[in-house]
Amino acid sequence: MAFSGVHRDRGELRIHESVEELSTNLADYIADLSEASVKERGVFAIALSGGSLIGLMGKLCEAPYNKTVDWAKWYIFWADERVVAKNHADSNYKLAKEGLLSKVPIVPSHVHSINDSLSAEEAGDEYEFDIRQLVKARMVCVSDISDCPKFDLILLGMGSDGHVASLFPNHSVLDVKNQWVSFITDSPEPPPERITFTLPVINSASNVVVVVTGESKAEAVHLAIDDLGPNCPSLPARMVQPTNGKLVWFLDKPAASKLESVQFCE
């Protein structure tokens, strides 16, 4: 690893020499969180995102994780989803199923995806209702300081514009406080209709991991992590700040190349 340390107020930074090293360390980290959660409360509630994230989780499908992880205890959710058919190329569900879920013995009834036959607003409302039922059943914890669900792990990627989940810069969805799941119909990236966890839900998680690779994301990483004073742009990724949980950034060296005051190990 090129660098590992804790930023003053932006969580833990883990900067890797290569995407391969990042993938291995990410699998280790997720497997350790899964083991601890299953030991503590018998289940592991994890929320996924789309993009390159699923591919970077691929080592979980290989030895030793495919045998050592207690997959039957996993409950799968999505921090955001495109409102398209599940077999559509843009579906985060399709991406996760093909890249991860079909390769490990996860219980099908533990996979909680959106109803793709509904409108974005209806799909968001129904998804929130489903999560509320699982909170009541204690499959998902509840926050100590709000009524929000407390997922064991929320995994996020980040766009070059600093968006996470489907929370885009300067979008009104960033201000939603009284819902767990919201919707948008005007995504600046296609497809336009999406559902997304709101910031209060993301920031209520026990663990949030943001995974970013590539030089094209370096400026956004800099703006999301470095202390730039009061005039710093308010990127959605910078608003990820777990209230009573842990934030870890998994970066490769190109993505971290514009970070200030990070000394790489040679």
mmCIF file of C-alpha atoms in Angstrom, residues 9 41 71 124 144 172 257 266:
data_model
loop_
_atom_site.group_PDB
_atom_site.id
_atom_site.type_symbol
_atom_site.label_atom_id
_atom_site.label_comp_id
_atom_site.label_asym_id
_atom_site.label_seq_id
_atom_site.Cartn_x
_atom_site.Cartn_y
_atom_site.Cartn_z
ATOM 1 C CA ASP A 9 -11.974 15.071 9.594
ATOM 2 C CA ARG A 41 -25.875 -9.657 15.415
ATOM 3 C CA TRP A 71 -22.896 -15.524 2.472
ATOM 4 C CA GLY A 124 -38.514 4.990 -4.123
ATOM 5 C CA ASP A 144 -28.941 5.497 17.932
ATOM 6 C CA SER A 172 -32.381 19.441 -4.642
ATOM 7 C CA SER A 257 -2.491 12.215 -7.107
ATOM 8 C CA GLU A 266 8.307 4.330 -1.690
#
